[in-house]
Amino acid sequence: MTTKILAVNCNTDTAMTAAIAAIGQAAASPGTTVVGVTPAWGPASAEGYVESLVTATAVLDAVARRTDAFDAVVMAGFGEHGREGMRQLITQPVVDITEAAVFTACLLGHRVGVVTTVASALAGIHDSITTMGMAGRCCSVRAADVHVSSIGDDVARTADALEGTGRAVLADGADVLVLGCAGFAGLDAELERRLGVPVVDGVAAAVRWAESLVTLGKRTSTAGPYAPRDREKVWSGPPLGALRLLT
């Protein structure tokens, strides 16, 4: 069985998209191909509500424009908006790295903590975890004061910042950590070595969840809020061009 998974970056940084796809491919089973997708427009990073809401539409647009066949979508924006819209847009399984990471962490420990980038991202992550029904299992979300754009500038410094913040999250009561940014992908093993607890990378976890759903032959339910939208509804022209998702 061959499986094709789209790993959609939430920002327009093509280097980050390539890194996300590489981490996803490394985690994938033989026969699975992970294809990185970069939105055609939007911010270079999403670090707050405005950028998150804009990237949600850009990500929907990027997938709607695909003309190739694919089996599942991984949404590689931690705590970002759009997963519900994607599930209404397509019937293939949609796995958000936030959900995949937190669900996986809950199988590995009792209390989950998240280490993310900057303070402006915290509220969106809290919202996302609450919406997925896991707020009761998440005891701490802290920012390491590392901007998305600078993650790769000095990986050792980024790892040090995550370690320090991770120790604070553990002190808050967590016994499993989640990396709260797709740009942190690949640092889980190093942080596990330093901190001595399981550390979950959402990109790798999401690819594995997506593979499982495809293997099980499951598709998104259309019996509830993800029912097909009304295609007869009139839409006014969007400011950024005629988005394929509107047609």
Coordinates of C-alpha atoms in Angstrom, one line a residue:
M1 CA 0.0 0.0 0.0
T2 CA 1.3 3.4 -0.9
T3 CA 0.2 6.5 1.0
K4 CA 0.7 10.2 0.1
I5 CA 0.5 12.7 2.9
L6 CA 0.5 16.5 2.4
A7 CA 2.4 18.3 5.2
V8 CA 1.2 21.8 5.0
N9 CA 3.3 24.5 6.6
C10 CA 1.3 27.4 8.1
N11 CA 3.7 30.0 6.9
T12 CA 5.5 31.0 3.7
D13 CA 9.0 29.9 4.8
T14 CA 10.0 27.3 2.1
A15 CA 13.0 26.2 4.1
M16 CA 10.8 25.4 7.1
T17 CA 8.4 23.5 4.8
A18 CA 11.3 21.4 3.5
A19 CA 12.5 20.7 7.1
I20 CA 8.9 19.7 8.1
A21 CA 8.6 17.3 5.1
A22 CA 12.0 15.8 5.9
I23 CA 11.1 15.1 9.6
G24 CA 7.7 13.7 8.5
Q25 CA 9.4 11.5 5.9
A26 CA 11.9 10.2 8.4
A27 CA 9.0 9.2 10.7
A28 CA 6.9 7.6 8.0
S29 CA 6.5 4.0 7.2
P30 CA 8.0 2.4 4.0
G31 CA 5.6 3.2 1.1
T32 CA 4.5 6.6 2.5
T33 CA 5.5 9.8 0.8
V34 CA 5.3 13.1 2.7
V35 CA 5.0 16.1 0.4
G36 CA 5.7 19.5 1.9
V37 CA 3.2 22.3 0.9
T38 CA 3.9 26.0 1.3
P39 CA 1.0 28.5 1.1
A40 CA 1.2 30.9 -1.8
W41 CA 0.7 33.9 0.4
G42 CA 0.6 34.9 4.0
P43 CA 3.1 35.8 6.8
A44 CA 6.6 34.3 7.1
S45 CA 5.6 33.1 10.6
A46 CA 2.4 32.8 12.6
E47 CA 2.8 34.1 16.2
G48 CA -0.6 35.4 17.3
Y49 CA -4.3 35.6 16.4
V50 CA -4.1 37.9 13.3
E51 CA -1.4 35.9 11.6
S52 CA -3.0 32.6 12.6
L53 CA -6.4 33.5 11.2
V54 CA -4.8 34.7 7.9
T55 CA -2.7 31.6 7.6
A56 CA -5.7 29.4 8.1
T57 CA -7.2 30.7 4.9
A58 CA -3.9 30.5 3.1
V59 CA -3.5 26.8 4.1
L60 CA -7.1 26.0 3.0
D61 CA -6.3 27.7 -0.3
A62 CA -3.1 25.8 -0.8
V63 CA -4.8 22.4 -0.4
A64 CA -7.8 23.4 -2.4
R65 CA -5.5 24.3 -5.3
R66 CA -4.0 20.8 -5.4
T67 CA -4.8 18.9 -8.6
D68 CA -2.9 15.7 -7.5
A69 CA -4.3 12.9 -5.5
F70 CA -3.4 12.6 -1.8
D71 CA -4.5 10.4 1.1
A72 CA -4.3 12.7 4.1
V73 CA -3.3 16.2 5.2
V74 CA -1.0 17.0 8.1
M75 CA -1.5 20.6 9.3
A76 CA 1.9 21.7 10.5
G77 CA 1.0 24.8 12.5
F78 CA 0.9 24.3 16.3
G79 CA -2.1 25.9 17.9
E80 CA -3.1 27.6 14.6
H81 CA -6.6 28.0 13.3
G82 CA -8.0 26.1 10.3
R83 CA -8.3 22.4 11.2
E84 CA -12.1 22.4 11.4
G85 CA -12.3 24.2 8.0
M86 CA -10.0 21.8 6.4
R87 CA -12.1 18.9 7.6
Q88 CA -15.1 20.4 6.0
L89 CA -13.2 21.2 2.8
I90 CA -11.9 17.7 2.1
T91 CA -13.0 14.2 3.1
Q92 CA -9.5 12.7 3.5
P93 CA -8.2 12.5 7.1
V94 CA -6.9 15.8 8.5
V95 CA -4.4 15.6 11.4
D96 CA -3.4 18.8 13.2
I97 CA 0.1 18.6 14.8
T98 CA -1.4 20.1 17.9
E99 CA -3.9 17.3 18.3
A100 CA -1.5 14.6 17.3
A101 CA 1.2 15.8 19.8
V102 CA -1.1 16.2 22.7
F103 CA -3.0 13.0 22.1
T104 CA 0.3 11.1 21.8
A105 CA 1.6 12.7 25.0
C106 CA -1.5 11.7 26.9
L107 CA -0.6 8.0 26.1
L108 CA 2.8 8.5 27.6
G109 CA 2.1 10.3 30.9
H110 CA -0.4 11.8 33.2
R111 CA 0.0 15.6 32.8
V112 CA 1.1 17.3 29.6
G113 CA 3.1 20.4 29.2
V114 CA 3.9 22.5 26.0
V115 CA 7.0 24.4 25.2
T116 CA 6.4 26.9 22.4
T117 CA 8.0 30.0 20.8
V118 CA 6.8 33.4 22.0
A119 CA 4.2 34.7 24.4
S120 CA 1.9 36.0 21.7
A121 CA 1.3 32.3 20.6
L122 CA 0.2 31.1 24.1
A123 CA -3.5 32.1 24.0
G124 CA -4.0 30.4 20.6
I125 CA -2.4 27.2 21.9
H126 CA -4.6 27.3 25.0
D127 CA -7.7 27.7 22.8
S128 CA -6.7 24.9 20.5
I129 CA -6.1 22.5 23.4
T130 CA -9.4 23.5 25.0
T131 CA -11.3 23.0 21.7
M132 CA -9.9 19.5 21.3
G133 CA -11.1 18.7 24.8
M134 CA -7.7 18.1 26.4
A135 CA -7.4 21.2 28.7
G136 CA -7.8 19.0 31.7
R137 CA -4.7 17.0 30.8
C138 CA -2.5 20.0 30.0
C139 CA -1.1 21.7 33.1
S140 CA 1.3 24.2 31.5
V141 CA 2.0 26.1 28.3
R142 CA 5.1 28.2 28.3
A143 CA 7.0 30.3 25.7
A144 CA 10.8 29.9 25.3
D145 CA 11.1 33.4 23.8
V146 CA 12.4 32.0 20.5
H147 CA 10.8 33.6 17.4
V148 CA 9.9 31.2 14.6
S149 CA 12.2 33.0 12.2
S150 CA 15.3 32.5 14.4
I151 CA 14.8 28.8 15.4
G152 CA 17.4 27.6 12.9
D153 CA 19.9 30.4 13.3
D154 CA 21.5 28.7 16.3
V155 CA 20.1 25.3 16.9
A156 CA 22.2 24.8 20.1
R157 CA 20.9 28.1 21.5
T158 CA 17.3 27.0 20.6
A159 CA 17.8 23.7 22.4
D160 CA 19.1 25.5 25.5
A161 CA 16.1 27.8 25.5
L162 CA 13.7 24.9 25.2
E163 CA 15.5 23.0 27.9
G164 CA 15.2 25.9 30.4
T165 CA 11.5 26.4 29.6
G166 CA 10.9 22.7 29.6
R167 CA 12.3 22.5 33.2
A168 CA 9.8 25.2 34.2
V169 CA 7.0 23.2 32.6
L170 CA 8.0 20.1 34.5
A171 CA 8.1 22.1 37.7
D172 CA 4.5 23.1 36.9
G173 CA 3.5 19.4 37.1
A174 CA 4.0 18.0 33.6
D175 CA 5.6 14.6 33.2
V176 CA 5.5 14.6 29.3
L177 CA 6.5 17.5 27.1
V178 CA 5.2 18.6 23.7
L179 CA 7.2 20.7 21.3
G180 CA 4.8 23.6 20.5
C181 CA 6.1 24.6 17.0
A182 CA 6.7 22.7 13.8
G183 CA 10.0 24.5 13.6
F184 CA 11.2 22.6 16.7
A185 CA 10.7 19.3 14.9
G186 CA 13.8 17.0 15.3
L187 CA 14.8 18.4 18.7
D188 CA 12.7 15.9 20.7
A189 CA 15.5 13.3 21.1
E190 CA 18.0 15.9 22.4
L191 CA 15.5 17.3 24.9
E192 CA 14.6 13.8 26.1
R193 CA 18.2 13.2 26.8
R194 CA 18.6 16.5 28.7
L195 CA 15.3 16.3 30.7
G196 CA 14.7 12.6 31.2
V197 CA 11.0 12.6 30.2
P198 CA 9.2 11.8 26.9
V199 CA 9.2 14.7 24.5
V200 CA 6.7 14.6 21.6
D201 CA 7.4 16.1 18.2
G202 CA 4.0 16.9 16.6
V203 CA 5.1 16.6 13.0
A204 CA 6.4 13.0 13.4
A205 CA 3.3 12.1 15.5
A206 CA 0.9 13.6 13.0
V207 CA 2.4 11.6 10.1
R208 CA 2.0 8.4 12.1
W209 CA -1.6 9.2 13.0
A210 CA -2.4 10.1 9.4
E211 CA -0.9 6.8 8.2
S212 CA -3.0 4.9 10.8
L213 CA -6.3 6.6 9.6
V214 CA -5.5 5.9 6.0
T215 CA -4.6 2.2 6.8
L216 CA -7.8 1.8 8.7
G217 CA -9.7 3.2 5.7
K218 CA -11.3 6.0 7.6
R219 CA -12.4 9.4 6.2
T220 CA -13.8 12.5 8.0
S221 CA -17.4 12.2 9.0
T222 CA -19.9 14.4 7.0
A223 CA -22.8 13.7 9.4
G224 CA -22.1 16.7 11.6
P225 CA -20.4 20.1 11.3
Y226 CA -18.1 18.8 8.6
A227 CA -21.0 18.2 6.2
P228 CA -20.3 19.6 2.7
R229 CA -20.9 23.3 2.5
D230 CA -23.5 25.0 0.3
R231 CA -21.9 25.4 -3.1
E232 CA -24.8 27.5 -4.3
K233 CA -24.0 30.3 -1.8
V234 CA -22.9 33.5 -3.4
W235 CA -19.4 34.7 -2.4
S236 CA -17.9 38.1 -3.0
G237 CA -14.5 38.4 -4.5
P238 CA -11.7 37.8 -1.9
P239 CA -9.1 40.5 -1.6
L240 CA -6.2 38.1 -2.4
G241 CA -7.6 36.7 -5.6
A242 CA -10.1 34.1 -6.6
L243 CA -9.4 31.3 -4.1
R244 CA -10.1 27.9 -5.3
L245 CA -11.8 26.9 -2.0
L246 CA -14.7 29.3 -2.9
T247 CA -15.6 27.5 -6.1

